[in-house]
Amino acid sequence: MQTLSVRQTFAHRVAAKVGRTSVRVQAAADRAMWLPGAKAPAHLDGKMAGDFGFDPLGLGSDPERLMWYAEAERMNGRWAMAACAGILFTDLVGKDKWFEAGAGEYWMPNNALIALEALIMGFLELKRYQGWKDSGVSGFINAFPFDPAGMASKEMAIKEVKNGRLAMVGFIGFAVAALVTREGPIEALSTHLSNPFENNVIGMVAKMPQTLGQ
């Protein structure tokens, strides 16, 4: 009877281990990856918003640095979304080109304006960093998390990361287009649509020496 009991206990343990393994395998199979069939590194378990198993350089292998990288990505994505929205808006309403805005004159001298911005942004960034270190979540001044509209959810967190990544790529596109065309995104689109066979990537690259000489 004792031998039978030991065998039953061993069988139960094996079955439980197999069950846990099968659950993990099924979860991994159901997980969305950056490339179909790709295998995620061990430190990317899919728990973070926007984790699709992409870290070819292993930058996130340190758990503390991984959390900081995730926070930095969110902040850069938020700035990129704000920048893209602002660039498109000013282009649509016919304001000065976004890449020439720094040369304009504003309500106070530029040097004083830069100093004021540095003070304000320095204070806000210091509070954000302190709050993130204490709470582990993003926030604003003394509110961590900052969610006045009550929209925080796992789905919204994933959407934020995805849109932030798209905006960062979009901003790089805006910058490259400004360099090779000296036009804003809406103006560049209008130029392309007016003559798509001439005003395209190949045509802009061919004209780049003249454009850069302007």
Coordinates of C-alpha atoms in Angstrom, one line a residue:
M1 CA 0.0 0.0 0.0
Q2 CA 2.9 2.3 0.8
T3 CA 4.5 1.6 -2.5
L4 CA 1.2 2.3 -4.3
S5 CA 0.8 5.6 -2.4
V6 CA 4.3 6.7 -3.4
R7 CA 3.6 5.8 -7.0
Q8 CA 0.3 7.7 -7.0
T9 CA 2.0 10.8 -5.5
F10 CA 4.8 10.6 -8.1
A11 CA 2.2 10.3 -10.9
H12 CA 0.2 13.2 -9.5
R13 CA 3.4 15.4 -9.4
V14 CA 4.3 14.4 -13.0
A15 CA 0.8 15.1 -14.2
A16 CA 0.8 18.5 -12.5
K17 CA 4.2 19.4 -14.0
V18 CA 3.1 18.3 -17.5
G19 CA -0.1 20.4 -17.1
R20 CA 1.9 23.5 -16.1
T21 CA 4.3 23.0 -19.0
S22 CA 1.4 22.5 -21.5
V23 CA -0.2 25.7 -20.2
R24 CA 3.0 27.6 -20.7
V25 CA 3.5 26.1 -24.2
Q26 CA -0.1 27.0 -25.2
A27 CA 0.4 30.5 -23.8
A28 CA 3.6 30.9 -25.8
A29 CA 1.9 29.6 -28.9
D30 CA -1.0 32.0 -28.6
R31 CA 1.3 35.0 -28.0
A32 CA 1.7 37.6 -30.7
M33 CA 5.3 38.0 -31.8
W34 CA 7.1 40.6 -33.8
L35 CA 7.8 37.9 -36.4
P36 CA 5.7 34.8 -36.9
G37 CA 7.5 31.8 -35.5
A38 CA 10.1 33.9 -33.7
K39 CA 11.1 32.9 -30.2
A40 CA 11.0 35.5 -27.4
P41 CA 14.1 36.0 -25.2
A42 CA 13.7 34.6 -21.6
H43 CA 13.4 38.1 -20.1
L44 CA 10.5 39.0 -22.3
D45 CA 7.5 37.1 -20.9
G46 CA 4.8 39.1 -22.6
K47 CA 3.6 40.8 -19.4
M48 CA 4.6 44.3 -20.4
A49 CA 2.4 46.3 -22.7
G50 CA 3.7 46.2 -26.3
D51 CA 6.0 43.2 -25.6
F52 CA 6.2 41.2 -28.8
G53 CA 9.4 39.4 -28.0
F54 CA 11.8 41.7 -29.9
D55 CA 15.1 42.4 -28.3
P56 CA 17.9 41.1 -30.6
L57 CA 20.7 42.8 -28.7
G58 CA 19.5 41.6 -25.3
L59 CA 19.3 45.2 -23.9
G60 CA 16.5 44.3 -21.5
S61 CA 18.1 41.3 -19.9
D62 CA 18.6 43.3 -16.7
P63 CA 15.1 43.6 -15.1
E64 CA 15.7 47.1 -13.7
R65 CA 17.0 48.4 -17.0
L66 CA 14.1 46.7 -18.8
M67 CA 11.6 48.7 -16.7
W68 CA 13.5 51.9 -17.4
Y69 CA 13.7 51.2 -21.1
A70 CA 9.9 50.6 -21.1
E71 CA 9.3 53.9 -19.4
A72 CA 11.7 55.7 -21.7
E73 CA 9.9 54.2 -24.7
R74 CA 6.5 55.4 -23.4
M75 CA 7.8 58.9 -22.9
N76 CA 9.5 59.2 -26.3
G77 CA 6.4 57.8 -27.9
R78 CA 4.2 60.4 -26.2
W79 CA 6.5 63.2 -27.3
A80 CA 6.5 61.8 -30.8
M81 CA 2.7 61.6 -30.9
A82 CA 2.4 65.2 -29.7
A83 CA 5.1 66.3 -32.3
C84 CA 3.4 64.5 -35.2
A85 CA 0.0 66.0 -34.3
G86 CA 1.5 69.5 -34.0
I87 CA 3.4 69.2 -37.3
L88 CA 0.4 68.0 -39.2
F89 CA -1.8 70.7 -37.6
T90 CA 0.5 73.6 -38.4
D91 CA 1.0 72.3 -41.9
L92 CA -2.8 72.1 -42.5
V93 CA -3.5 75.6 -41.2
G94 CA -0.7 77.1 -43.3
K95 CA 1.7 78.1 -40.4
D96 CA 5.4 78.3 -40.8
K97 CA 7.2 75.1 -41.6
W98 CA 7.8 73.1 -38.5
F99 CA 11.6 72.8 -39.1
E100 CA 11.9 76.6 -39.3
A101 CA 9.9 77.4 -36.2
G102 CA 13.0 77.8 -34.1
A103 CA 14.1 80.8 -36.1
G104 CA 10.9 82.7 -35.6
E105 CA 10.1 85.5 -33.2
Y106 CA 7.8 84.9 -30.3
W107 CA 6.2 86.7 -27.4
M108 CA 9.6 86.9 -25.6
P109 CA 13.2 86.8 -26.7
N110 CA 14.3 83.3 -27.7
N111 CA 17.1 83.0 -25.2
A112 CA 14.7 83.9 -22.3
L113 CA 12.1 81.5 -23.8
I114 CA 14.6 78.7 -23.9
A115 CA 15.7 79.4 -20.3
L116 CA 12.0 79.4 -19.2
E117 CA 11.3 76.1 -21.0
A118 CA 14.4 74.5 -19.4
L119 CA 13.2 75.4 -15.9
I120 CA 9.7 74.2 -16.4
M121 CA 10.6 71.0 -18.2
G122 CA 13.4 70.3 -15.8
F123 CA 11.0 70.6 -12.9
L124 CA 8.4 68.4 -14.6
E125 CA 10.9 65.7 -15.6
L126 CA 12.4 65.6 -12.1
K127 CA 9.0 65.1 -10.6
R128 CA 8.2 62.4 -13.2
Y129 CA 11.4 60.6 -12.5
Q130 CA 11.1 60.7 -8.8
G131 CA 7.5 59.5 -9.0
W132 CA 8.4 56.7 -11.3
K133 CA 11.2 55.5 -9.1
D134 CA 8.8 55.5 -6.1
S135 CA 5.7 54.0 -7.8
G136 CA 7.0 52.2 -10.9
V137 CA 4.3 53.9 -13.1
S138 CA 4.1 57.1 -15.2
G139 CA 2.5 60.2 -13.8
F140 CA 2.5 63.9 -13.6
I141 CA 3.9 66.0 -10.7
N142 CA 2.4 64.2 -7.7
A143 CA -0.2 62.0 -9.5
F144 CA 1.0 58.5 -10.1
P145 CA -0.5 57.1 -12.2
F146 CA -1.9 60.1 -14.0
D147 CA -5.3 59.1 -15.4
P148 CA -7.8 62.0 -15.1
A149 CA -10.1 60.6 -17.7
G150 CA -10.2 57.1 -16.2
M151 CA -9.1 55.4 -19.4
A152 CA -6.3 53.3 -18.0
S153 CA -6.5 49.6 -19.0
K154 CA -4.3 46.9 -20.4
E155 CA -5.8 47.4 -23.9
M156 CA -5.2 51.2 -23.8
A157 CA -1.6 50.6 -22.6
I158 CA -0.9 48.4 -25.6
K159 CA -2.5 50.9 -28.0
E160 CA -0.4 53.7 -26.5
V161 CA 2.8 51.8 -27.1
K162 CA 1.8 50.9 -30.6
N163 CA 0.8 54.4 -31.5
G164 CA 3.9 55.8 -29.8
R165 CA 6.2 53.5 -31.9
L166 CA 4.3 54.5 -35.1
A167 CA 4.7 58.2 -34.2
M168 CA 8.4 57.8 -33.6
V169 CA 8.9 56.2 -37.0
G170 CA 6.6 58.9 -38.5
F171 CA 8.6 61.7 -37.0
I172 CA 11.8 60.3 -38.5
G173 CA 10.0 60.3 -41.8
F174 CA 9.0 63.9 -41.4
A175 CA 12.6 64.8 -40.6
V176 CA 14.0 63.0 -43.6
A177 CA 11.4 64.5 -45.9
A178 CA 12.1 68.0 -44.6
L179 CA 15.8 67.4 -45.3
V180 CA 15.4 66.2 -48.9
T181 CA 12.4 68.3 -49.9
R182 CA 12.4 71.3 -47.6
E183 CA 8.7 70.8 -47.3
G184 CA 6.3 69.8 -44.5
P185 CA 4.4 66.5 -44.7
I186 CA 1.2 67.9 -46.1
E187 CA 3.0 70.1 -48.6
A188 CA 5.2 67.1 -49.6
L189 CA 2.1 65.0 -50.1
S190 CA 0.5 67.6 -52.3
T191 CA 3.6 67.9 -54.3
H192 CA 3.7 64.2 -54.8
L193 CA 0.1 63.9 -55.8
S194 CA 0.5 66.8 -58.4
N195 CA 3.0 64.7 -60.3
P196 CA 3.6 61.3 -58.8
F197 CA 5.9 60.1 -61.6
E198 CA 8.4 62.9 -61.0
N199 CA 7.9 63.9 -57.4
N200 CA 8.7 60.6 -55.6
V201 CA 11.5 59.1 -53.6
I202 CA 13.7 58.5 -56.7
G203 CA 13.1 62.0 -58.0
M204 CA 13.8 63.6 -54.6
V205 CA 17.0 61.7 -54.1
A206 CA 18.1 62.8 -57.6
K207 CA 17.4 66.4 -56.7
M208 CA 19.0 66.2 -53.3
P209 CA 22.2 68.1 -54.2
Q210 CA 20.2 71.1 -55.4
T211 CA 17.9 70.9 -52.4
L212 CA 20.7 70.7 -49.9
G213 CA 22.3 73.7 -51.6
Q214 CA 19.3 75.9 -50.9

